[in-house]
Amino acid sequence: VGLKEVREVVADGSNRLRVYGRRTLLFLDEIHRFNKAQQDALLPHVEAGTVILVGATTENPSFEVNSALLSRCKVVRLERLADDEIVAILRRAIADPERGLGASPLAIDDAALASIARHADGDARRALTTLEVAASLGRRSGDRAPERSEQGEGGGMGPASLIDEATVGEALQQKTLAYDRAGEEHYNVVSAFIKSLRGSDPDAAIYWMARMLEAGEEPLFVCRRMVIFAAEDVGLADPRALGVANAATDALRFVGLPEGVLPMTMAALYLARAPKSNTALTTWTAARKAVEEKGALGVPLHLRNAPTPMMKAMGYGGGYQYPHDFEGHRVDAEYLPAELREKRFYAPSGQGDEKK
């Protein structure tokens, strides 16, 4: 429904409340499809109690429902169904002669039921759709098969459609993984991938990467995450990691899929096994904080450029010591503004190459 229909329901509910003292239950399926303006239009009626709003969504309401509306509602999370619960639903559908498939004989083995439940990924609607397709395929096979009877070779009941694992496999064709490239599951799987790399678990990292790619994620997105990870979480503990991640990105662009997953897998394994240091992140954060707190501090005179005689006369560049003129190519000099002279942003982690 659109905003017009919702307004009509609200107006009718307002009259019902005023005349009969009865409130109206307004159920909105897929409430995330309502835009901000449409959701805002519901707010005063929810606050006034004109309607009792029940919204259903397959998305994370934190992302898809206005915070003002969300704050006035109770969020109830519906978990995915377990495989045995899916099987129970399928058995009811098979036995129900009115709303299910029980009007004509249907035989399905336990292995086929388990296969449907496993591929449904906790979604009863997906399981029932698969069952319907499998039943249709089974009936076609039964039509072509010799007449079978529960009472032997003689007459009796007609042939029962048989659904086995092969029929389920044909009905499924290809498993659709639960992964929305713009929704919550996208962020959940990406988060699991990064945290597995950070936790130095190569097996988990490759599993989550496979989940993303098999569900249709853009492979360059995965490569970008690995490039960021190489700098943020491996860093100076193994500076080669950034080169490995970049090389995997270049290789993917060069060869494409499916072979491009091989350099991506190499990179993910390398990053998972590498020593970890986040000093690139902590050092940048500390330096940025100093800039925000202290503002634009003046550059010390000895560090300033002096391209003209007048600037030299003003002391620009005066006293600067060129490190390459000294033993070890290093001099004991100050390079920070005077206000930050004792400040240290970089604290080596002591991991891998950074320890050296």
C-alpha positions as a Python dict, from the first residue, in 0.01 Angstrom:
ca = {
    (1, 'V'): (0, 0, 0),
    (2, 'G'): (96, 363, -37),
    (3, 'L'): (69, 670, 180),
    (4, 'K'): (-283, 742, 55),
    (5, 'E'): (-413, 404, 168),
    (6, 'V'): (-241, 437, 506),
    (7, 'R'): (-399, 779, 559),
    (8, 'E'): (-740, 632, 481),
    (9, 'V'): (-687, 357, 739),
    (10, 'V'): (-570, 611, 997),
    (11, 'A'): (-871, 837, 931),
    (12, 'D'): (-1105, 540, 966),
    (13, 'G'): (-924, 438, 1284),
    (14, 'S'): (-958, 786, 1427),
    (15, 'N'): (-1336, 776, 1371),
    (16, 'R'): (-1360, 429, 1522),
    (17, 'L'): (-1171, 542, 1831),
    (18, 'R'): (-1387, 851, 1873),
    (19, 'V'): (-1723, 683, 1814),
    (20, 'Y'): (-1672, 332, 1952),
    (21, 'G'): (-1366, 374, 2170),
    (22, 'R'): (-1190, 97, 1979),
    (23, 'R'): (-835, 122, 1849),
    (24, 'T'): (-725, 1, 1505),
    (25, 'L'): (-447, -250, 1442),
    (26, 'L'): (-243, -141, 1140),
    (27, 'F'): (-15, -415, 1005),
    (28, 'L'): (243, -306, 747),
    (29, 'D'): (437, -585, 580),
    (30, 'E'): (782, -490, 447),
    (31, 'I'): (770, -158, 631),
    (32, 'H'): (1123, -82, 512),
    (33, 'R'): (976, -9, 168),
    (34, 'F'): (809, 303, 311),
    (35, 'N'): (1030, 608, 260),
    (36, 'K'): (1113, 864, 531),
    (37, 'A'): (817, 1090, 454),
    (38, 'Q'): (573, 800, 464),
    (39, 'Q'): (713, 675, 794),
    (40, 'D'): (702, 1027, 939),
    (41, 'A'): (332, 1047, 849),
    (42, 'L'): (266, 752, 1081),
    (43, 'L'): (441, 906, 1380),
    (44, 'P'): (167, 1137, 1521),
    (45, 'H'): (-97, 864, 1495),
    (46, 'V'): (125, 613, 1674),
    (47, 'E'): (198, 871, 1945),
    (48, 'A'): (-172, 956, 1984),
    (49, 'G'): (-265, 588, 2004),
    (50, 'T'): (-502, 616, 1710),
    (51, 'V'): (-353, 299, 1565),
    (52, 'I'): (-150, 12, 1700),
    (53, 'L'): (130, -21, 1447),
    (54, 'V'): (276, -362, 1371),
    (55, 'G'): (549, -349, 1109),
    (56, 'A'): (724, -650, 961),
    (57, 'T'): (1056, -628, 779),
    (58, 'T'): (1325, -863, 656),
    (59, 'E'): (1582, -584, 699),
    (60, 'N'): (1754, -450, 1008),
    (61, 'P'): (1512, -185, 1146),
    (62, 'S'): (1808, 14, 1277),
    (63, 'F'): (1894, 90, 914),
    (64, 'E'): (1551, 100, 753),
    (65, 'V'): (1306, 249, 1007),
    (66, 'N'): (1317, 613, 1117),
    (67, 'S'): (1472, 651, 1461),
    (68, 'A'): (1176, 860, 1585),
    (69, 'L'): (930, 588, 1488),
    (70, 'L'): (1161, 313, 1611),
    (71, 'S'): (1191, 476, 1954),
    (72, 'R'): (813, 450, 2000),
    (73, 'C'): (796, 83, 1907),
    (74, 'K'): (908, -243, 2060),
    (75, 'V'): (1136, -441, 1833),
    (76, 'V'): (1083, -818, 1831),
    (77, 'R'): (1348, -1015, 1645),
    (78, 'L'): (1236, -1333, 1471),
    (79, 'E'): (1519, -1585, 1450),
    (80, 'R'): (1579, -1823, 1163),
    (81, 'L'): (1402, -2155, 1196),
    (82, 'A'): (1605, -2463, 1282),
    (83, 'D'): (1623, -2747, 1029),
    (84, 'D'): (1393, -2972, 1235),
    (85, 'E'): (1135, -2693, 1252),
    (86, 'I'): (1151, -2653, 874),
    (87, 'V'): (1100, -3029, 833),
    (88, 'A'): (792, -3012, 1059),
    (89, 'I'): (644, -2734, 844),
    (90, 'L'): (713, -2935, 527),
    (91, 'R'): (542, -3245, 670),
    (92, 'R'): (234, -3039, 757),
    (93, 'A'): (227, -2897, 404),
    (94, 'I'): (251, -3247, 256),
    (95, 'A'): (-33, -3377, 474),
    (96, 'D'): (-272, -3078, 447),
    (97, 'P'): (-529, -3153, 172),
    (98, 'E'): (-672, -2798, 162),
    (99, 'R'): (-383, -2553, 194),
    (100, 'G'): (-103, -2796, 123),
    (101, 'L'): (-16, -3081, -111),
    (102, 'G'): (-222, -3355, 54),
    (103, 'A'): (-494, -3361, -212),
    (104, 'S'): (-291, -3609, -418),
    (105, 'P'): (-55, -3883, -298),
    (106, 'L'): (296, -3752, -234),
    (107, 'A'): (587, -3957, -105),
    (108, 'I'): (909, -3791, 10),
    (109, 'D'): (1202, -3954, 185),
    (110, 'D'): (1376, -3814, 495),
    (111, 'A'): (1693, -3731, 307),
    (112, 'A'): (1500, -3511, 64),
    (113, 'L'): (1326, -3330, 351),
    (114, 'A'): (1661, -3271, 521),
    (115, 'S'): (1806, -3138, 197),
    (116, 'I'): (1523, -2887, 152),
    (117, 'A'): (1555, -2775, 515),
    (118, 'R'): (1931, -2733, 484),
    (119, 'H'): (1907, -2522, 170),
    (120, 'A'): (1621, -2311, 307),
    (121, 'D'): (1864, -2142, 546),
    (122, 'G'): (1598, -2094, 814),
    (123, 'D'): (1336, -1947, 577),
    (124, 'A'): (1007, -2141, 572),
    (125, 'R'): (885, -1960, 261),
    (126, 'R'): (1191, -2072, 68),
    (127, 'A'): (1143, -2430, 190),
    (128, 'L'): (777, -2439, 88),
    (129, 'T'): (855, -2296, -255),
    (130, 'T'): (1121, -2563, -308),
    (131, 'L'): (875, -2832, -196),
    (132, 'E'): (613, -2710, -445),
    (133, 'V'): (861, -2719, -733),
    (134, 'A'): (989, -3061, -628),
    (135, 'A'): (633, -3194, -605),
    (136, 'S'): (560, -3067, -954),
    (137, 'L'): (873, -3237, -1086),
    (138, 'G'): (785, -3555, -899),
    (139, 'R'): (436, -3564, -1050),
    (140, 'R'): (577, -3526, -1400),
    (141, 'S'): (810, -3819, -1333),
    (142, 'G'): (516, -4015, -1190),
    (143, 'D'): (309, -3949, -1502),
    (144, 'R'): (584, -4099, -1713),
    (145, 'A'): (648, -4391, -1476),
    (146, 'P'): (461, -4725, -1487),
    (147, 'E'): (144, -4743, -1278),
    (148, 'R'): (222, -4816, -912),
    (149, 'S'): (-29, -4919, -651),
    (150, 'E'): (-25, -4949, -275),
    (151, 'Q'): (-224, -5273, -320),
    (152, 'G'): (18, -5450, -547),
    (153, 'E'): (-14, -5513, -921),
    (154, 'G'): (-390, -5502, -907),
    (155, 'G'): (-597, -5185, -886),
    (156, 'G'): (-616, -4951, -591),
    (157, 'M'): (-489, -4602, -534),
    (158, 'G'): (-316, -4414, -815),
    (159, 'P'): (56, -4358, -836),
    (160, 'A'): (217, -4150, -560),
    (161, 'S'): (457, -3876, -668),
    (162, 'L'): (801, -3956, -534),
    (163, 'I'): (1041, -3682, -419),
    (164, 'D'): (1397, -3786, -352),
    (165, 'E'): (1725, -3595, -316),
    (166, 'A'): (1775, -3589, -693),
    (167, 'T'): (1435, -3427, -741),
    (168, 'V'): (1515, -3170, -469),
    (169, 'G'): (1847, -3096, -637),
    (170, 'E'): (1668, -3032, -966),
    (171, 'A'): (1415, -2808, -790),
    (172, 'L'): (1685, -2606, -622),
    (173, 'Q'): (1907, -2573, -930),
    (174, 'Q'): (2135, -2335, -742),
    (175, 'K'): (2133, -2242, -378),
    (176, 'T'): (2065, -1875, -312),
    (177, 'L'): (2275, -1777, -14),
    (178, 'A'): (2131, -1542, 247),
    (179, 'Y'): (2332, -1234, 156),
    (180, 'D'): (2191, -894, 72),
    (181, 'R'): (2458, -669, -75),
    (182, 'A'): (2282, -363, 68),
    (183, 'G'): (2138, -508, 389),
    (184, 'E'): (2234, -635, 731),
    (185, 'E'): (2367, -973, 619),
    (186, 'H'): (2616, -797, 392),
    (187, 'Y'): (2767, -617, 691),
    (188, 'N'): (2752, -927, 909),
    (189, 'V'): (2949, -1143, 665),
    (190, 'V'): (3202, -870, 586),
    (191, 'S'): (3252, -815, 959),
    (192, 'A'): (3308, -1189, 1011),
    (193, 'F'): (3563, -1190, 727),
    (194, 'I'): (3765, -900, 869),
    (195, 'K'): (3751, -1031, 1225),
    (196, 'S'): (3868, -1374, 1110),
    (197, 'L'): (4167, -1213, 936),
    (198, 'R'): (4241, -1005, 1246),
    (199, 'G'): (4212, -1316, 1462),
    (200, 'S'): (4468, -1497, 1241),
    (201, 'D'): (4224, -1774, 1142),
    (202, 'P'): (4289, -1855, 773),
    (203, 'D'): (4016, -2122, 754),
    (204, 'A'): (3741, -1891, 878),
    (205, 'A'): (3866, -1606, 661),
    (206, 'I'): (3847, -1815, 343),
    (207, 'Y'): (3503, -1949, 440),
    (208, 'W'): (3357, -1599, 480),
    (209, 'M'): (3524, -1482, 160),
    (210, 'A'): (3368, -1777, -24),
    (211, 'R'): (3029, -1688, 127),
    (212, 'M'): (3056, -1338, -16),
    (213, 'L'): (3176, -1436, -361),
    (214, 'E'): (2936, -1729, -405),
    (215, 'A'): (2646, -1502, -309),
    (216, 'G'): (2739, -1255, -583),
    (217, 'E'): (2947, -996, -399),
    (218, 'E'): (3160, -773, -619),
    (219, 'P'): (3512, -926, -589),
    (220, 'L'): (3681, -586, -606),
    (221, 'F'): (3492, -493, -289),
    (222, 'V'): (3656, -788, -112),
    (223, 'C'): (3996, -684, -247),
    (224, 'R'): (3947, -328, -125),
    (225, 'R'): (3870, -461, 223),
    (226, 'M'): (4192, -665, 216),
    (227, 'V'): (4398, -362, 108),
    (228, 'I'): (4254, -162, 398),
    (229, 'F'): (4316, -453, 635),
    (230, 'A'): (4677, -487, 523),
    (231, 'A'): (4745, -125, 625),
    (232, 'E'): (4519, -110, 930),
    (233, 'D'): (4571, -447, 1097),
    (234, 'V'): (4900, -588, 964),
    (235, 'G'): (5080, -261, 901),
    (236, 'L'): (5448, -236, 984),
    (237, 'A'): (5454, -580, 1144),
    (238, 'D'): (5476, -702, 782),
    (239, 'P'): (5492, -414, 530),
    (240, 'R'): (5486, -668, 244),
    (241, 'A'): (5120, -743, 322),
    (242, 'L'): (5004, -422, 155),
    (243, 'G'): (5191, -522, -161),
    (244, 'V'): (5032, -867, -152),
    (245, 'A'): (4682, -722, -119),
    (246, 'N'): (4745, -475, -401),
    (247, 'A'): (4892, -750, -620),
    (248, 'A'): (4580, -963, -566),
    (249, 'T'): (4366, -666, -672),
    (250, 'D'): (4571, -613, -987),
    (251, 'A'): (4565, -985, -1066),
    (252, 'L'): (4186, -996, -1030),
    (253, 'R'): (4150, -703, -1270),
    (254, 'F'): (4388, -873, -1514),
    (255, 'V'): (4248, -1229, -1522),
    (256, 'G'): (3892, -1180, -1390),
    (257, 'L'): (3678, -1459, -1247),
    (258, 'P'): (3680, -1748, -1184),
    (259, 'E'): (4062, -1773, -1177),
    (260, 'G'): (4087, -1440, -997),
    (261, 'V'): (3976, -1607, -675),
    (262, 'L'): (4317, -1777, -654),
    (263, 'P'): (4526, -1462, -597),
    (264, 'M'): (4248, -1338, -369),
    (265, 'T'): (4276, -1660, -168),
    (266, 'M'): (4655, -1621, -153),
    (267, 'A'): (4615, -1268, -20),
    (268, 'A'): (4356, -1367, 241),
    (269, 'L'): (4575, -1654, 364),
    (270, 'Y'): (4880, -1426, 379),
    (271, 'L'): (4692, -1158, 573),
    (272, 'A'): (4549, -1412, 818),
    (273, 'R'): (4891, -1565, 885),
    (274, 'A'): (5083, -1237, 904),
    (275, 'P'): (5185, -1077, 1237),
    (276, 'K'): (4948, -797, 1334),
    (277, 'S'): (5003, -432, 1423),
    (278, 'N'): (4755, -146, 1414),
    (279, 'T'): (5008, 133, 1470),
    (280, 'A'): (4923, 290, 1133),
    (281, 'L'): (4571, 347, 1267),
    (282, 'T'): (4666, 451, 1621),
    (283, 'T'): (4944, 684, 1502),
    (284, 'W'): (4719, 857, 1249),
    (285, 'T'): (4439, 889, 1507),
    (286, 'A'): (4673, 1047, 1764),
    (287, 'A'): (4820, 1292, 1511),
    (288, 'R'): (4475, 1391, 1382),
    (289, 'K'): (4358, 1450, 1739),
    (290, 'A'): (4654, 1683, 1799),
    (291, 'V'): (4565, 1880, 1486),
    (292, 'E'): (4203, 1912, 1598),
    (293, 'E'): (4300, 2019, 1950),
    (294, 'K'): (4593, 2251, 1871),
    (295, 'G'): (4484, 2388, 1537),
    (296, 'A'): (4731, 2513, 1271),
    (297, 'L'): (5053, 2547, 1471),
    (298, 'G'): (5330, 2743, 1307),
    (299, 'V'): (5605, 2559, 1121),
    (300, 'P'): (5941, 2602, 1307),
    (301, 'L'): (6169, 2846, 1123),
    (302, 'H'): (6444, 2592, 1060),
    (303, 'L'): (6197, 2369, 874),
    (304, 'R'): (6056, 2641, 650),
    (305, 'N'): (6140, 2673, 285),
    (306, 'A'): (6356, 2975, 197),
    (307, 'P'): (6345, 3028, -182),
    (308, 'T'): (6419, 3407, -166),
    (309, 'P'): (6696, 3617, -2),
    (310, 'M'): (6437, 3808, 199),
    (311, 'M'): (6297, 3486, 348),
    (312, 'K'): (6647, 3371, 437),
    (313, 'A'): (6706, 3707, 607),
    (314, 'M'): (6389, 3648, 809),
    (315, 'G'): (6538, 3325, 941),
    (316, 'Y'): (6353, 3080, 718),
    (317, 'G'): (6554, 2758, 700),
    (318, 'G'): (6815, 2891, 940),
    (319, 'G'): (6992, 2628, 1145),
    (320, 'Y'): (6855, 2337, 945),
    (321, 'Q'): (7095, 2040, 949),
    (322, 'Y'): (7094, 1821, 638),
    (323, 'P'): (7091, 1460, 774),
    (324, 'H'): (7292, 1320, 481),
    (325, 'D'): (7586, 1540, 582),
    (326, 'F'): (7616, 1353, 912),
    (327, 'E'): (7733, 1009, 1016),
    (328, 'G'): (7450, 758, 999),
    (329, 'H'): (7248, 1011, 796),
    (330, 'R'): (7076, 1125, 1114),
    (331, 'V'): (7086, 1433, 1336),
    (332, 'D'): (6937, 1504, 1675),
    (333, 'A'): (6689, 1776, 1582),
    (334, 'E'): (6329, 1880, 1655),
    (335, 'Y'): (6076, 1853, 1374),
    (336, 'L'): (5749, 1913, 1561),
    (337, 'P'): (5610, 2256, 1656),
    (338, 'A'): (5733, 2380, 1995),
    (339, 'E'): (5389, 2318, 2150),
    (340, 'L'): (5416, 1946, 2066),
    (341, 'R'): (5787, 1900, 2129),
    (342, 'E'): (5745, 1619, 2382),
    (343, 'K'): (5452, 1459, 2204),
    (344, 'R'): (5488, 1108, 2062),
    (345, 'F'): (5224, 968, 1828),
    (346, 'Y'): (5396, 647, 1716),
    (347, 'A'): (5446, 362, 1961),
    (348, 'P'): (5596, 53, 1791),
    (349, 'S'): (5401, -264, 1859),
    (350, 'G'): (5693, -500, 1894),
    (351, 'Q'): (5535, -740, 1641),
    (352, 'G'): (5709, -892, 1337),
    (353, 'D'): (5921, -653, 1132),
    (354, 'E'): (5813, -361, 1351),
    (355, 'K'): (6002, -515, 1640),
    (356, 'K'): (6321, -513, 1432),
}
